CSV table of C-alpha atoms in Angstrom, one decimal:
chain,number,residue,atom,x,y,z
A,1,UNK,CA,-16.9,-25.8,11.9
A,2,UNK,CA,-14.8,-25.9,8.6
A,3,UNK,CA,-11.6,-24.5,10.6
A,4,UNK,CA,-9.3,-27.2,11.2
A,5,UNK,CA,-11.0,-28.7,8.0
A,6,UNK,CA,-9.6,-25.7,6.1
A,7,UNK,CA,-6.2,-26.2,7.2
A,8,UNK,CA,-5.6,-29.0,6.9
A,9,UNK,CA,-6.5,-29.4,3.4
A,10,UNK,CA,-3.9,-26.7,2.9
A,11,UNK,CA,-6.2,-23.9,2.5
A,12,UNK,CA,-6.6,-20.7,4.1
A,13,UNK,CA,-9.5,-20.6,6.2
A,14,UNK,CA,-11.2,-16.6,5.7
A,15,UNK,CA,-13.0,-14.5,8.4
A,16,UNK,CA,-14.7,-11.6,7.2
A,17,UNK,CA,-15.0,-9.4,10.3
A,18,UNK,CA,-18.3,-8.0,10.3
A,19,UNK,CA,-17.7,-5.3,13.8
A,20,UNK,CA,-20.1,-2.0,13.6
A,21,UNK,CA,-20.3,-2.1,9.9
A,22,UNK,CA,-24.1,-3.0,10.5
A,23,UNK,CA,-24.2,0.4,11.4
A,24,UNK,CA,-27.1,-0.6,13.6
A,25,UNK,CA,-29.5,-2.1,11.0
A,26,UNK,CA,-29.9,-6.0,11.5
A,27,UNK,CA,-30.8,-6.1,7.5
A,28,UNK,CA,-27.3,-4.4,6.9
A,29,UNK,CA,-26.4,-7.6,9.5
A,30,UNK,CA,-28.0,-9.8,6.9
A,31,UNK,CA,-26.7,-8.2,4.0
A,32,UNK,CA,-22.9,-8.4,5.2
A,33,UNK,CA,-23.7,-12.1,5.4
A,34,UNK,CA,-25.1,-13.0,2.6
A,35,UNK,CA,-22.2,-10.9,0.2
A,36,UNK,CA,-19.5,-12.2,2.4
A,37,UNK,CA,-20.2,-16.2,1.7
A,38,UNK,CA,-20.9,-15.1,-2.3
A,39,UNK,CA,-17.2,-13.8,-1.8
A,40,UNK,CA,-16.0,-17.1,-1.0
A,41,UNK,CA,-15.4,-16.4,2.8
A,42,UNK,CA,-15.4,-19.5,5.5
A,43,UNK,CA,-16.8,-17.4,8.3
A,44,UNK,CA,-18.2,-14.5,9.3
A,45,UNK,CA,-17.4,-12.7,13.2
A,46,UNK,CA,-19.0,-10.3,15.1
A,47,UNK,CA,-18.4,-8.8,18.4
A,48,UNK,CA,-19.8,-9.6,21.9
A,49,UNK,CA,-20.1,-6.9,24.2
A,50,UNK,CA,-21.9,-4.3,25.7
A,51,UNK,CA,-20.0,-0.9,26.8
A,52,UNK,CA,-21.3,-2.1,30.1
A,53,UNK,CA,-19.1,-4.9,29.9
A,54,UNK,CA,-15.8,-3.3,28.2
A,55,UNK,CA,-15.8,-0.2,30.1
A,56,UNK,CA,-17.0,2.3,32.7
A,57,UNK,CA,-18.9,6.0,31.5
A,58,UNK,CA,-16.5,7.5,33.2
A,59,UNK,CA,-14.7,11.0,31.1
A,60,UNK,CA,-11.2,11.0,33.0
A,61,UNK,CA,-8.5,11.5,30.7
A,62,UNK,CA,-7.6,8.1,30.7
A,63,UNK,CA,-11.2,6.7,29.5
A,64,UNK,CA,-10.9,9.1,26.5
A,65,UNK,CA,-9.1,7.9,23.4
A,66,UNK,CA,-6.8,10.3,21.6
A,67,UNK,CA,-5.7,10.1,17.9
A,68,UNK,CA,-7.0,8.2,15.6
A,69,UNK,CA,-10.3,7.2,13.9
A,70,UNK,CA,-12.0,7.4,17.2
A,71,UNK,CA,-9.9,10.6,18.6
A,72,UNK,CA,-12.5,12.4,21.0
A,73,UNK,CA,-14.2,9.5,22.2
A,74,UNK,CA,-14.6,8.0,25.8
A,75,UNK,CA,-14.6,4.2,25.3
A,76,UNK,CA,-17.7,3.8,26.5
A,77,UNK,CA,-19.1,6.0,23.8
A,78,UNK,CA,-17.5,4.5,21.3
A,79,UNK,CA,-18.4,1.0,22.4
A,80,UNK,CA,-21.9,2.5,23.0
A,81,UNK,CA,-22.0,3.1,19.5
A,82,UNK,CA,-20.2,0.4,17.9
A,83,UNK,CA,-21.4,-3.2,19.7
A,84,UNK,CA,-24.0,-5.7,18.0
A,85,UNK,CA,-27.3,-6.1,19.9
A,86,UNK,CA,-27.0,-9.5,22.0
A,87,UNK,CA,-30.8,-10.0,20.4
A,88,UNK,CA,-29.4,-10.6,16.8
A,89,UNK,CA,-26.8,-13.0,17.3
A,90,UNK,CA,-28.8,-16.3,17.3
A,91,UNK,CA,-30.5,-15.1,14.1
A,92,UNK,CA,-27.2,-14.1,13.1
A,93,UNK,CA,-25.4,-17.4,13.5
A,94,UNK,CA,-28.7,-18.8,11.8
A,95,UNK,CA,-28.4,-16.9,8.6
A,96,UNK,CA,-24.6,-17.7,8.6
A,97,UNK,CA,-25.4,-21.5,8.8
A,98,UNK,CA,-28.6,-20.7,6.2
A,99,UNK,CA,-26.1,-19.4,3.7
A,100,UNK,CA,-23.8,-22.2,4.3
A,101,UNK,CA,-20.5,-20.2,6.3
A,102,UNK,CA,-19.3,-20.5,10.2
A,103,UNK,CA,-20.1,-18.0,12.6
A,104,UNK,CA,-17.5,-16.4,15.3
A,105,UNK,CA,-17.9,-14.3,17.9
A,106,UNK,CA,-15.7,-12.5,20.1
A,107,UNK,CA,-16.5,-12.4,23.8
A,108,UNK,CA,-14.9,-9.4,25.8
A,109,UNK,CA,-15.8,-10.8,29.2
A,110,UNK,CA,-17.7,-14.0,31.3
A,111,UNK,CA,-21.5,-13.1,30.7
A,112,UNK,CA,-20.4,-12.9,26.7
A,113,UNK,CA,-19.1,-16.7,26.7
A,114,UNK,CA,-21.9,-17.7,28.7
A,115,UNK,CA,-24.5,-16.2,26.3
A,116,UNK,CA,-22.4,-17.6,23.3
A,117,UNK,CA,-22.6,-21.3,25.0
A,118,UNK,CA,-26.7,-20.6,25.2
A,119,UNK,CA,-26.6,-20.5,21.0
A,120,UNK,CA,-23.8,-22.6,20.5
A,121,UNK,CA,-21.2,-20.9,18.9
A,122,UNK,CA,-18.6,-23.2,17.4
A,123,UNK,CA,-15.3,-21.6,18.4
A,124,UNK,CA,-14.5,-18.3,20.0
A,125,UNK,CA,-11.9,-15.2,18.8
A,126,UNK,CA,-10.0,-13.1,21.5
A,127,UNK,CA,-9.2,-9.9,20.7
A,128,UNK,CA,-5.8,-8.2,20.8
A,129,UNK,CA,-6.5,-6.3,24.0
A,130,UNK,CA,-7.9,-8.9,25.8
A,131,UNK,CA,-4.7,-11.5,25.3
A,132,UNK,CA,-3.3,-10.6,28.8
A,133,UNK,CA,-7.0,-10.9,30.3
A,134,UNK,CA,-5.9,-14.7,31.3
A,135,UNK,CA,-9.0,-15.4,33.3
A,136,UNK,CA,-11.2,-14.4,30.1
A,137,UNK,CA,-8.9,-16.2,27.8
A,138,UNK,CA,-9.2,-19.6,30.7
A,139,UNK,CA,-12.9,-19.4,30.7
A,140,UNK,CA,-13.2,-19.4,26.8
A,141,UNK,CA,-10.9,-22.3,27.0
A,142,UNK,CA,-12.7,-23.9,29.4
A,143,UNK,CA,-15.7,-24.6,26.8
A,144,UNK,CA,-13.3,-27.1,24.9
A,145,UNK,CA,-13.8,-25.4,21.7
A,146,UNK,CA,-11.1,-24.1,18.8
A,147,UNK,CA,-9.4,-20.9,20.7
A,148,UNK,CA,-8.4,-18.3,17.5
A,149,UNK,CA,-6.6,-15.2,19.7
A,150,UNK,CA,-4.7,-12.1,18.1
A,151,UNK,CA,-1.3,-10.9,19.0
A,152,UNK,CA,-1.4,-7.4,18.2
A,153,UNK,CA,1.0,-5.5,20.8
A,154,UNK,CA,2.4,-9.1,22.7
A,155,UNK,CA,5.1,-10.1,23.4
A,156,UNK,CA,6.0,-13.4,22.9
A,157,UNK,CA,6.0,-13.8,27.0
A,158,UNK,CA,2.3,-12.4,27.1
A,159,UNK,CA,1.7,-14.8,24.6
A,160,UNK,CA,3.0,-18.1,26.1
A,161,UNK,CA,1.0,-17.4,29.1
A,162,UNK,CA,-2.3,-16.8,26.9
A,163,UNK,CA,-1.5,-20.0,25.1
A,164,UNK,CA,-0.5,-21.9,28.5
A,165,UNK,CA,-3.8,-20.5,29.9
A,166,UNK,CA,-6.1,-23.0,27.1
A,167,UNK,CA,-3.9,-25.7,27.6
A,168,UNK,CA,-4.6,-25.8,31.6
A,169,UNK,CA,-8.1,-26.0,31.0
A,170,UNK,CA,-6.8,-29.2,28.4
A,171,UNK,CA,-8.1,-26.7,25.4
A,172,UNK,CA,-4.9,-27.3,22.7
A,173,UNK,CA,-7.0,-26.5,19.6
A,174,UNK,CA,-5.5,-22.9,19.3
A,175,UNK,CA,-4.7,-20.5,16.7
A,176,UNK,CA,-2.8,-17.3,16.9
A,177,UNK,CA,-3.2,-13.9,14.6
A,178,UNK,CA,-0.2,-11.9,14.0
A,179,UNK,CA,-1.4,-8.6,14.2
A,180,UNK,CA,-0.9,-4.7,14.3
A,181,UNK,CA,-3.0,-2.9,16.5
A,182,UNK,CA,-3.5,0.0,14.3
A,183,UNK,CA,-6.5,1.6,12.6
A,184,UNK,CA,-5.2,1.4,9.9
A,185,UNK,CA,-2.4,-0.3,10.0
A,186,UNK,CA,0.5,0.5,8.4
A,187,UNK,CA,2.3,-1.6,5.9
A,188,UNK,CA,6.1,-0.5,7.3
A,189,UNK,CA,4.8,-1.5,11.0
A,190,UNK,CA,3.1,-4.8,10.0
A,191,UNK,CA,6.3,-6.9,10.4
A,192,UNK,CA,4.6,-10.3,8.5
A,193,UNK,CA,7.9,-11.7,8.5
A,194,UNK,CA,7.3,-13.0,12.2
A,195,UNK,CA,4.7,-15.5,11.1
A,196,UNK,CA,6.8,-18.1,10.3
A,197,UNK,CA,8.8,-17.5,14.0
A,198,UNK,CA,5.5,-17.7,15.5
A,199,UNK,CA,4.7,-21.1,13.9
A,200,UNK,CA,7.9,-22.3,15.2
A,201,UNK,CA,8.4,-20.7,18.6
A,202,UNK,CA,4.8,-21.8,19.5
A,203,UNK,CA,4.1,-24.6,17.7
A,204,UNK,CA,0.6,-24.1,16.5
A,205,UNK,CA,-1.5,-22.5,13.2
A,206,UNK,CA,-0.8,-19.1,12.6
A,207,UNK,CA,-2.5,-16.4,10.8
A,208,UNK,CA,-3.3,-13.0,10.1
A,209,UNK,CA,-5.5,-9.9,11.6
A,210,UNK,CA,-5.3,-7.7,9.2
A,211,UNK,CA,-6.2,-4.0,10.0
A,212,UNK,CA,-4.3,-2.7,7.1
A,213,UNK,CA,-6.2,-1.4,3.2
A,214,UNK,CA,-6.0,-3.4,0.6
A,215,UNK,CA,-5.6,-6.8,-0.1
A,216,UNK,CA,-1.5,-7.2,-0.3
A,217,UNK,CA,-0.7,-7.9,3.2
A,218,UNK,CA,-3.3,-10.9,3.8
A,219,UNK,CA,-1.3,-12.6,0.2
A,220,UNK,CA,2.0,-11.9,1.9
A,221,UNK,CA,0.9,-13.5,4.7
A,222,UNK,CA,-0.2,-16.6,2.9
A,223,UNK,CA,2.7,-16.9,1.0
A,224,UNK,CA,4.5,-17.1,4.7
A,225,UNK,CA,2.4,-19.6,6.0
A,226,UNK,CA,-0.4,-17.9,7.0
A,227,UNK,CA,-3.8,-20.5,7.2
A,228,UNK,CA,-6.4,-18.1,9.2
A,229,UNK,CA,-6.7,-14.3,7.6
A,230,UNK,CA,-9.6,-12.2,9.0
A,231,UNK,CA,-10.4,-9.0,7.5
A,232,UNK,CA,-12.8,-6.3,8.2
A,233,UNK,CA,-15.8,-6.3,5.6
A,234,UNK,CA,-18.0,-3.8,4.9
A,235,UNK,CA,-20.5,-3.0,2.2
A,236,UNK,CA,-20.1,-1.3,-0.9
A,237,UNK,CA,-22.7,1.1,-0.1
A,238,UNK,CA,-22.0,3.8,2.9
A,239,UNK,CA,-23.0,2.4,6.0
A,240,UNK,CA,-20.7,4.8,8.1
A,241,UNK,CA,-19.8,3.2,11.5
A,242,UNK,CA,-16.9,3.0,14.0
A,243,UNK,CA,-14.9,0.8,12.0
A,244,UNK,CA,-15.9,1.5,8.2
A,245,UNK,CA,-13.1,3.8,8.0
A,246,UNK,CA,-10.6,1.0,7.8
A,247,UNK,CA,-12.9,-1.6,6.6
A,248,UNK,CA,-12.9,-3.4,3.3
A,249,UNK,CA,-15.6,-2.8,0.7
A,250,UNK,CA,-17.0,-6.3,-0.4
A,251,UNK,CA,-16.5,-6.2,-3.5
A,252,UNK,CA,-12.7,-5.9,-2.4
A,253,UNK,CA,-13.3,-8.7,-0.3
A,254,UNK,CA,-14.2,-11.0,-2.8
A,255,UNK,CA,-10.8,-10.3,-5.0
A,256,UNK,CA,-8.7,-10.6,-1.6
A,257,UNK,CA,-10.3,-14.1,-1.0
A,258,UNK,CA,-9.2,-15.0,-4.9
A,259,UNK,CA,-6.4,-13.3,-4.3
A,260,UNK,CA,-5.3,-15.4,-1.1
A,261,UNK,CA,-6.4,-18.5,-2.9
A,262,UNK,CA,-4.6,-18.0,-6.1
A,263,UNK,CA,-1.3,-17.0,-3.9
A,264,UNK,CA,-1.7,-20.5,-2.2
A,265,UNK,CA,-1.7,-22.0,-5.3
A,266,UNK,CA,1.5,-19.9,-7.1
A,267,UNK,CA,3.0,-21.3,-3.8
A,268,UNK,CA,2.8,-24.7,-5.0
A,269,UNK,CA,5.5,-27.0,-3.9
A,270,UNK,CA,9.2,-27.4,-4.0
A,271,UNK,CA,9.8,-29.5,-7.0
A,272,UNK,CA,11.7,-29.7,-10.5
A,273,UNK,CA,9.2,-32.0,-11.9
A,274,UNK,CA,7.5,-30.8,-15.1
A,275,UNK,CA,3.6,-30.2,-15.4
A,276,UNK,CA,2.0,-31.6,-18.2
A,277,UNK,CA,1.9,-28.0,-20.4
A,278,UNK,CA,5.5,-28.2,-19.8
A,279,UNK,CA,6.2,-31.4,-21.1
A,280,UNK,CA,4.4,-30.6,-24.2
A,281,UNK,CA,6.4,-27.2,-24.6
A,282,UNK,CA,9.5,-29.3,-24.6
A,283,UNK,CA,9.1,-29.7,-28.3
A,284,UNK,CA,10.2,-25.5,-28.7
A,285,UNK,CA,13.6,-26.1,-27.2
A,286,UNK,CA,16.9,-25.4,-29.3
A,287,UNK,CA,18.7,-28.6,-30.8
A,288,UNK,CA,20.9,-29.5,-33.6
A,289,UNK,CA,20.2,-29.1,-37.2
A,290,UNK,CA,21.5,-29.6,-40.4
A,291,UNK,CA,20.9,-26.0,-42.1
A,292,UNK,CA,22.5,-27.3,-45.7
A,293,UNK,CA,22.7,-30.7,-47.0
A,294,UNK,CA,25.8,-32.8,-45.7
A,295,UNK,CA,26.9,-36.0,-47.6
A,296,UNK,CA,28.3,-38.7,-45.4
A,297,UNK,CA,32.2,-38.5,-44.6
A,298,UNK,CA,31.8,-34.5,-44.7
A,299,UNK,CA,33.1,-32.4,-41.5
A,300,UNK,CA,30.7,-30.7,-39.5
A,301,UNK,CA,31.1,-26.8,-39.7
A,302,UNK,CA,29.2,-23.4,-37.9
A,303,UNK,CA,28.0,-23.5,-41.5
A,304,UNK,CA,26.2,-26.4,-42.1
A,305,UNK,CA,25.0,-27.6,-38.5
A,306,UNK,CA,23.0,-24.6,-36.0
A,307,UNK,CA,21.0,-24.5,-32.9
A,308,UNK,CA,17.9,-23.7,-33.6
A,309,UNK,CA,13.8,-24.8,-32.7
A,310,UNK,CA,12.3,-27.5,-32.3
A,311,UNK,CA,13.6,-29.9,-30.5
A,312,UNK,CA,14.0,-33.0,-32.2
A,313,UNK,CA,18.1,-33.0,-32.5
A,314,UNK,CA,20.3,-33.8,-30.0
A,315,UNK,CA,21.1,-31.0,-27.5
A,316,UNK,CA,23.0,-27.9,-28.0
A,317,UNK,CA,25.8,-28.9,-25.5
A,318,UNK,CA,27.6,-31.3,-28.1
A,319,UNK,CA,27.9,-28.6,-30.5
A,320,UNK,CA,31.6,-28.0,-29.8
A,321,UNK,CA,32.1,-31.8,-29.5
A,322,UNK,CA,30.0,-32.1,-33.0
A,323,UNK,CA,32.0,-29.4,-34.9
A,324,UNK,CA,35.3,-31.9,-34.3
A,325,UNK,CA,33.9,-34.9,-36.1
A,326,UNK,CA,32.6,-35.7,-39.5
A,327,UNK,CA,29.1,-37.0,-40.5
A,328,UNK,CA,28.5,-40.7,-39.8
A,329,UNK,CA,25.3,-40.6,-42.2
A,330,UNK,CA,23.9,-38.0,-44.8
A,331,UNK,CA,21.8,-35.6,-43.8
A,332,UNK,CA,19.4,-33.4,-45.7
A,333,UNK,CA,19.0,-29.7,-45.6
A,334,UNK,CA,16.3,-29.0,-42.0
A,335,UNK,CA,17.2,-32.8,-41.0
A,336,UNK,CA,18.2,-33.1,-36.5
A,337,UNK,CA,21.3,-34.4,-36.0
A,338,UNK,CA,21.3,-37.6,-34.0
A,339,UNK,CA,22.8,-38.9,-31.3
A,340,UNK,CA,24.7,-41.4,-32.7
A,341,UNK,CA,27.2,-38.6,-34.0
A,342,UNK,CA,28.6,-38.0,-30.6
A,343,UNK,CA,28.4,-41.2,-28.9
């Protein structure tokens, strides 16, 4: 897996989120992979679950969501609807290695991990709802493999104790997702300023799940120190599922993942050293000229010496110093006054 690879090299490391946009159809499965790694992502996720496993069919008021994308819906419908047949996912992970990005899954209970473990997945997400489901998060752990878990609605207790719950199974290869928990999310609630807190207070890689449209907050996030951004993917034709509604088109996708990339790069470093295109525009600066001819002896005046381009005279900031003195040499009308005037 290219993770720790990723980040280390300084890069950000990108998860195109593939959920329900399938809408059902393993080609559509195929398809999301295939656009998502020609869009320059690192890794594609899906889901692992059944509604069996999320949920109950039970329609109490409490199982039935209100507001929303999914207002109306019990959970189990919705997750009824929305999971990724357990039969695809070693093909899946196949194509995904075939086409030359990672694969990711998120597990929602025991059964998932173990059927993860039979095709080998790599590493393994946890979900935003499932951070306080410590004996999940342990299990996961347990596996000794890279532990990427989103923070939406924690708080920094809940998640000390989901981090503290990989480490006592001697799992410290963790990463955590800032994250808002809303479909969409809303830029004014996103509150990316906390990733660099988060890096600090926790003391491990930190990224971003980002729920919200368009591709500003992930290069926000980036420019904060950001080195994991997954994003919800979808193609550009109308597969309509649970999550399309606040999913990405592709070809979106691919300018976010340039757009992510180039931010990195803006970033750059802190330093007053000149790049080379720099040093070569040094020759446009201002300097001193002689803008008539000026014989030997004769006193410098605001009409005979300017500041002007290029650079080849001596520096603007002796001008006052210059205007005092007389001419140790002549000069010729477009000639740089030298140094040796003012030392």
């Amino acid at each position: 897996m290219n993770l720790y690879n990723k980040i280390h090299a300084g890069g950000v490391y990108v998860i195109a989120e593939m959920s329900a946009n399938h809408g059902g159809s393993i080609e559509n499965a195929y398809k999301i992979i295939e656009e998502a790694a020609k869009a320059g992502a690192d890794c594609v996720k899906i889901q692992t679950y059944t509604a069996d496993t999320l949920t109950i069919d039970c329609d109490k008021p409490c199982f039935r969501i209100k507001g929303g994308l999914w207002d109306g819906y019990t959970f189990y419908d919705l997750y009824k609807d929305a999971y990724t047949p357990w039969e695809w996912q070693d093909d899946l992970k196949k194509k995904c290695e075939e086409v030359g990005v990672d694969f990711l899954s998120t597990p929602f209970d025991n059964t998932a991990v173990d059927f993860l473990e039979s095709i080998n997945v790599e590493a393994y997400k946890i979900a935003s709802f499932e951070l306080v489901d410590i004996p999940l998060i342990e299990y996961a752990a347990s596996k000794g493999k890279p532990m990427i878990m989103s923070c939406g609605m924690a708080s920094p207790e809940e998640i000390q104790e989901a981090i503290n719950a990989c480490k006592r199974q001697g799992n410290h290869q963790i990463v955590l997702l800032k994250c808002c928990s809303q479909y969409p999310a809303r830029y004014e609630d996103m509150n990316l300023s906390v990733i660099p807190d988060m890096k600090k207070r926790f003391g491990v890689a930190i990224g971003l799940s980002d729920h919200s449209f368009g591709s500003l907050a992930p290069i926000v996030a980036a420019t904060l120190g950001a080195t994991v951004i997954e994003k919800h993917v979808r193609l550009d034709e109308n597969v309509e599922s649970a999550d399309s509604g606040f999913s990405m088109k592709m070809s979106d996708f691919k300018q976010m993942v340039d757009d992510v990339n180039n931010a990195i790069l803006v970033q750059g470093k802190a330093t007053y050293e000149l790049t080379d295109n720099e040093l070569s525009g040094l020759t446009g600066r201002r300097s001193l000229f002689a803008v008539k001819d000026i014989k030997k002896g004769e006193k410098f005046t605001k009409d005979n010496v300017r500041s002007i381009r290029p650079s080849d005279g001596i520096k603007p900031k002796y001008y006052n110093q210059l205007l005092k003195g007389a001419a140790k040499k002549d000069y010729e009308f477009g000639d740089p006054i030298d140094i040796s005037e003012v030392n």
